[in-house]
Coordinates of C-alpha atoms in Angstrom, one line a residue:
X1 CA 37.2 40.0 140.7
X2 CA 40.3 42.0 141.7
X3 CA 42.5 39.7 139.6
X4 CA 40.1 40.2 136.6
X5 CA 40.2 44.1 137.3
X6 CA 44.1 43.8 137.7
X7 CA 44.2 42.1 134.3
X8 CA 42.1 44.6 132.5
X9 CA 44.3 47.2 133.9
X10 CA 47.5 45.6 132.7
X11 CA 45.8 45.1 129.1
X12 CA 44.8 48.5 128.9
X13 CA 48.2 49.8 130.0
X14 CA 50.0 47.4 127.2
X15 CA 47.5 48.8 124.6
X16 CA 48.3 52.3 125.6
X17 CA 52.0 51.7 125.6
X18 CA 51.8 50.1 122.1
X19 CA 49.5 52.9 120.6
X20 CA 52.1 55.7 121.9
X21 CA 54.9 53.8 120.6
X22 CA 53.3 53.9 117.2
X23 CA 52.7 57.4 117.5
X24 CA 56.3 58.3 118.6
X25 CA 57.7 56.6 115.5
X26 CA 55.7 59.1 113.4
X27 CA 56.9 62.1 115.3
X28 CA 60.5 60.9 114.4
X29 CA 59.5 60.9 110.6
X30 CA 57.8 64.3 111.3
X31 CA 61.2 65.6 113.1
X32 CA 63.3 64.3 110.2
X33 CA 61.1 66.3 108.0
X34 CA 61.4 69.4 110.0
X35 CA 65.3 69.1 110.0
X36 CA 65.5 68.4 106.5
X37 CA 63.5 71.5 105.2
X38 CA 64.7 73.9 108.0
X39 CA 61.2 74.4 109.5
X40 CA 60.8 76.2 112.8
X41 CA 58.2 74.8 115.1
X42 CA 56.9 76.3 118.3
X43 CA 54.7 74.5 120.5
X44 CA 53.0 76.0 123.5
X45 CA 51.2 74.1 126.2
X46 CA 49.1 76.0 128.7
X47 CA 46.4 74.6 131.2
X48 CA 45.6 74.4 135.0
X49 CA 48.1 73.1 137.4
X50 CA 48.0 69.3 137.3
X51 CA 46.6 69.2 133.9
X52 CA 49.1 66.9 132.3
X53 CA 51.5 69.3 130.5
X54 CA 54.6 67.9 132.0
X55 CA 53.6 64.3 131.0
X56 CA 52.6 65.1 127.6
X57 CA 55.7 67.2 126.8
X58 CA 57.7 64.0 127.9
X59 CA 55.9 61.6 125.9
X60 CA 56.4 63.9 122.6
X61 CA 60.3 64.5 123.1
X62 CA 61.1 61.1 124.4
X63 CA 62.7 59.6 121.4
X64 CA 63.4 62.8 119.5
X65 CA 66.8 64.4 118.8
X66 CA 67.9 66.4 121.7
X67 CA 69.9 68.6 119.5
X68 CA 66.9 69.9 117.7
X69 CA 64.4 69.6 120.4
X70 CA 64.3 71.8 123.6
X71 CA 61.7 72.3 126.4
X72 CA 61.6 75.6 128.1
X73 CA 59.9 76.0 131.5
X74 CA 60.9 79.6 132.8
X75 CA 60.8 80.0 136.2
X76 CA 59.7 83.2 138.2
X77 CA 60.6 86.5 136.5
X78 CA 63.4 88.3 137.9
X79 CA 63.9 91.9 138.4
X80 CA 65.1 92.6 135.2
X81 CA 62.5 90.7 133.5
X82 CA 59.9 92.6 135.2
X83 CA 61.7 95.9 134.1
X84 CA 61.8 94.6 130.5
X85 CA 59.4 94.4 127.6
X86 CA 57.1 91.6 128.7
X87 CA 57.7 89.2 125.9
X88 CA 61.5 89.8 125.9
X89 CA 62.3 87.0 128.3
X90 CA 60.6 84.6 125.9
X91 CA 62.4 85.6 122.6
X92 CA 65.8 84.0 123.0
X93 CA 64.2 80.7 123.5
X94 CA 62.2 80.5 120.1
X95 CA 63.1 78.3 117.4
X96 CA 65.7 78.7 114.7
X97 CA 65.7 76.7 111.4
X98 CA 65.6 72.6 112.4
X99 CA 64.3 73.1 115.6
X100 CA 61.2 72.0 117.4
X101 CA 60.7 74.2 120.7
X102 CA 58.2 73.2 123.5
X103 CA 57.2 75.7 126.0
X104 CA 55.8 74.2 129.3
X105 CA 53.7 77.5 130.1
X106 CA 54.5 80.2 128.0
X107 CA 53.8 84.2 127.7
X108 CA 50.2 83.1 128.3
X109 CA 51.0 82.9 132.0
X110 CA 50.1 86.6 132.0
X111 CA 46.5 85.7 130.9
X112 CA 46.2 82.7 133.7
X113 CA 48.3 82.6 136.7
X114 CA 49.3 86.3 136.9
X115 CA 45.7 87.3 136.1
X116 CA 44.3 85.2 138.6
X117 CA 46.9 85.6 141.7
X118 CA 47.1 89.4 140.8
X119 CA 50.7 89.0 140.0
X120 CA 49.9 91.8 137.1
X121 CA 48.0 94.9 136.8
X122 CA 44.8 95.3 135.1
X123 CA 46.8 97.5 132.6
X124 CA 49.5 94.8 132.1
X125 CA 46.8 92.2 131.6
X126 CA 44.9 94.1 128.9
X127 CA 48.1 95.5 127.0
X128 CA 49.1 91.8 126.7
X129 CA 45.8 90.9 125.4
X130 CA 45.9 93.5 123.0
X131 CA 49.7 92.8 121.9
X132 CA 49.6 88.9 121.9
X133 CA 48.0 88.0 118.5
X134 CA 50.1 90.8 116.6
X135 CA 53.3 89.4 118.3
X136 CA 52.3 85.8 117.4
X137 CA 51.4 87.0 113.7
X138 CA 55.0 88.7 113.6
X139 CA 56.7 85.1 114.7
X140 CA 54.5 83.3 112.0
X141 CA 55.4 86.2 109.4
X142 CA 59.2 85.1 110.3
X143 CA 58.6 81.6 109.4
X144 CA 57.8 79.7 112.8
X145 CA 54.8 77.5 113.0
X146 CA 53.1 78.1 116.2
X147 CA 50.8 75.5 117.9
X148 CA 48.7 76.4 121.0
X149 CA 47.4 73.6 123.2
X150 CA 45.2 74.2 126.4
X151 CA 44.8 71.2 128.3
X152 CA 41.5 71.4 130.2
X153 CA 40.5 69.5 133.4
X154 CA 37.8 69.4 135.9
X155 CA 38.0 70.3 139.7
X156 CA 37.5 66.9 140.8
X157 CA 40.3 65.4 138.7
X158 CA 42.5 68.5 139.7
X159 CA 41.8 67.8 143.0
X160 CA 42.6 64.2 142.9
X161 CA 46.1 64.8 141.0
X162 CA 46.9 67.7 143.4
X163 CA 46.6 65.3 146.2
X164 CA 48.6 62.6 144.5
X165 CA 51.3 65.3 144.2
X166 CA 51.5 66.0 147.8
X167 CA 51.6 62.5 148.8
X168 CA 54.1 61.0 146.4
X169 CA 57.8 61.4 147.3
X170 CA 58.8 61.3 143.8
X171 CA 56.5 64.2 142.7
X172 CA 57.5 66.8 145.4
X173 CA 59.1 68.8 142.7
X174 CA 55.9 69.7 141.2
X175 CA 54.5 71.1 144.4
X176 CA 54.4 75.1 144.6
X177 CA 52.7 77.5 146.6
X178 CA 50.4 78.0 143.6
X179 CA 49.1 74.6 143.9
X180 CA 47.8 75.2 147.4
X181 CA 45.4 77.8 146.2
X182 CA 44.5 76.4 142.9
X183 CA 41.3 74.7 143.8
X184 CA 40.3 77.9 145.9
X185 CA 40.7 79.8 142.7
X186 CA 39.3 77.3 140.4
X187 CA 36.5 79.6 139.1
X188 CA 38.7 82.3 138.7
X189 CA 40.9 80.1 136.4
X190 CA 37.6 79.4 134.5
X191 CA 37.1 82.8 134.0
X192 CA 40.5 83.8 132.9
X193 CA 40.5 80.7 130.6
X194 CA 37.5 81.6 128.8
X195 CA 38.4 85.2 128.2
X196 CA 42.2 84.1 127.1
X197 CA 40.7 81.7 124.6
X198 CA 38.2 84.2 123.3
X199 CA 40.5 87.0 123.0
X200 CA 43.7 85.4 121.6
X201 CA 42.6 82.5 119.4
X202 CA 43.1 83.6 116.0
X203 CA 42.7 82.2 112.5
X204 CA 46.6 81.7 112.2
X205 CA 47.2 80.9 115.7
X206 CA 44.3 79.0 117.2
X207 CA 43.7 77.6 120.4
X208 CA 43.4 73.8 120.5
X209 CA 41.7 72.7 123.5
X210 CA 42.3 69.2 125.0
X211 CA 40.0 67.7 127.4
X212 CA 42.5 65.9 129.8
X213 CA 40.9 64.5 132.7
X214 CA 42.1 61.0 131.4
X215 CA 45.8 61.4 130.8
X216 CA 46.5 58.8 128.6
X217 CA 43.9 59.6 126.1
X218 CA 45.0 63.2 126.2
X219 CA 48.4 62.6 125.3
X220 CA 47.4 60.1 122.4
X221 CA 45.5 62.7 120.9
X222 CA 47.9 65.8 121.3
X223 CA 50.3 63.4 119.4
X224 CA 47.8 62.5 116.6
X225 CA 46.9 66.4 116.5
X226 CA 50.4 67.2 116.2
X227 CA 51.0 64.7 113.3
X228 CA 48.1 66.1 111.6
X229 CA 49.2 69.8 111.7
X230 CA 53.1 68.7 111.2
X231 CA 52.2 66.2 108.4
X232 CA 55.2 65.2 106.4
X233 CA 55.0 62.6 103.1
X234 CA 56.2 59.7 105.3
X235 CA 53.3 60.4 108.2
X236 CA 51.1 57.2 108.4
X237 CA 47.9 59.5 107.8
X238 CA 45.8 56.8 109.2
X239 CA 47.4 57.5 112.9
X240 CA 47.2 61.3 112.4
X241 CA 43.5 61.3 113.4
X242 CA 42.6 63.0 116.8
X243 CA 39.4 62.3 118.4
X244 CA 37.2 65.3 117.9
X245 CA 35.5 64.8 121.3
X246 CA 38.8 65.2 123.1
X247 CA 40.7 67.8 121.1
X248 CA 39.5 70.5 118.9
X249 CA 40.3 74.0 117.9
X250 CA 38.5 76.5 120.1
X251 CA 35.3 78.2 118.9
X252 CA 33.1 80.1 121.2
X253 CA 30.4 77.7 120.7
X254 CA 32.4 75.1 122.6
X255 CA 32.3 77.5 125.7
X256 CA 28.5 77.5 125.4
X257 CA 28.1 74.0 124.7
X258 CA 29.5 73.3 128.1
X259 CA 32.7 71.5 126.6
X260 CA 35.1 73.4 129.0
X261 CA 35.4 72.5 132.6
X262 CA 33.6 74.8 135.1

């Protein structure tokens, strides 16, 4: 029985790797199109701790040209950052023509971690919610295409992943003081997520929610969604079809229907 289970696991992994390879080939085609036409692409990844942002970004950029691809993961804001316009520290990292930039957490930190952990004031939080959509509209008006992904996982899955981080010596770099209280504040993060999605999803920069309890399924569907939204003539349209049960453009009805983790 154990051998059969191991065989099935090996088959599933091989199938996943084959699908991932197909999709990564399509991403290379899309990048060539972006470079050829001078497009500017900005992809934001948000989500709870251990929701799979790192792994998803890794698979997206794995075979892309490093000259035209940048991953941005900013650390704790400095005193100068805190004394500046909130969005100022992010502006230097925005894409120029031919570039694709992926933010592993972004300015939406203010609507998530900073809000829940009380790293910002109520006034700063409300100002952010009022300013972020006009800010993104300005970026879009300048020619930047923005895609915003929120990776959503349940409490049980988050607990398992955080335990894995703690116990795996190769994942120690991922641990942080925030991780230690993530589960304690799970409901607070749910409330912050719901308000952020409702207040900052707009017709021209909507949130794309990813049900990410299954890491592999989430990764494949994020790439499929990217292929659909960054379509180019060379893309295999049959591969650019994400599963609507896994990934969808946010709508308030989704929260009411219980499609978000609580």
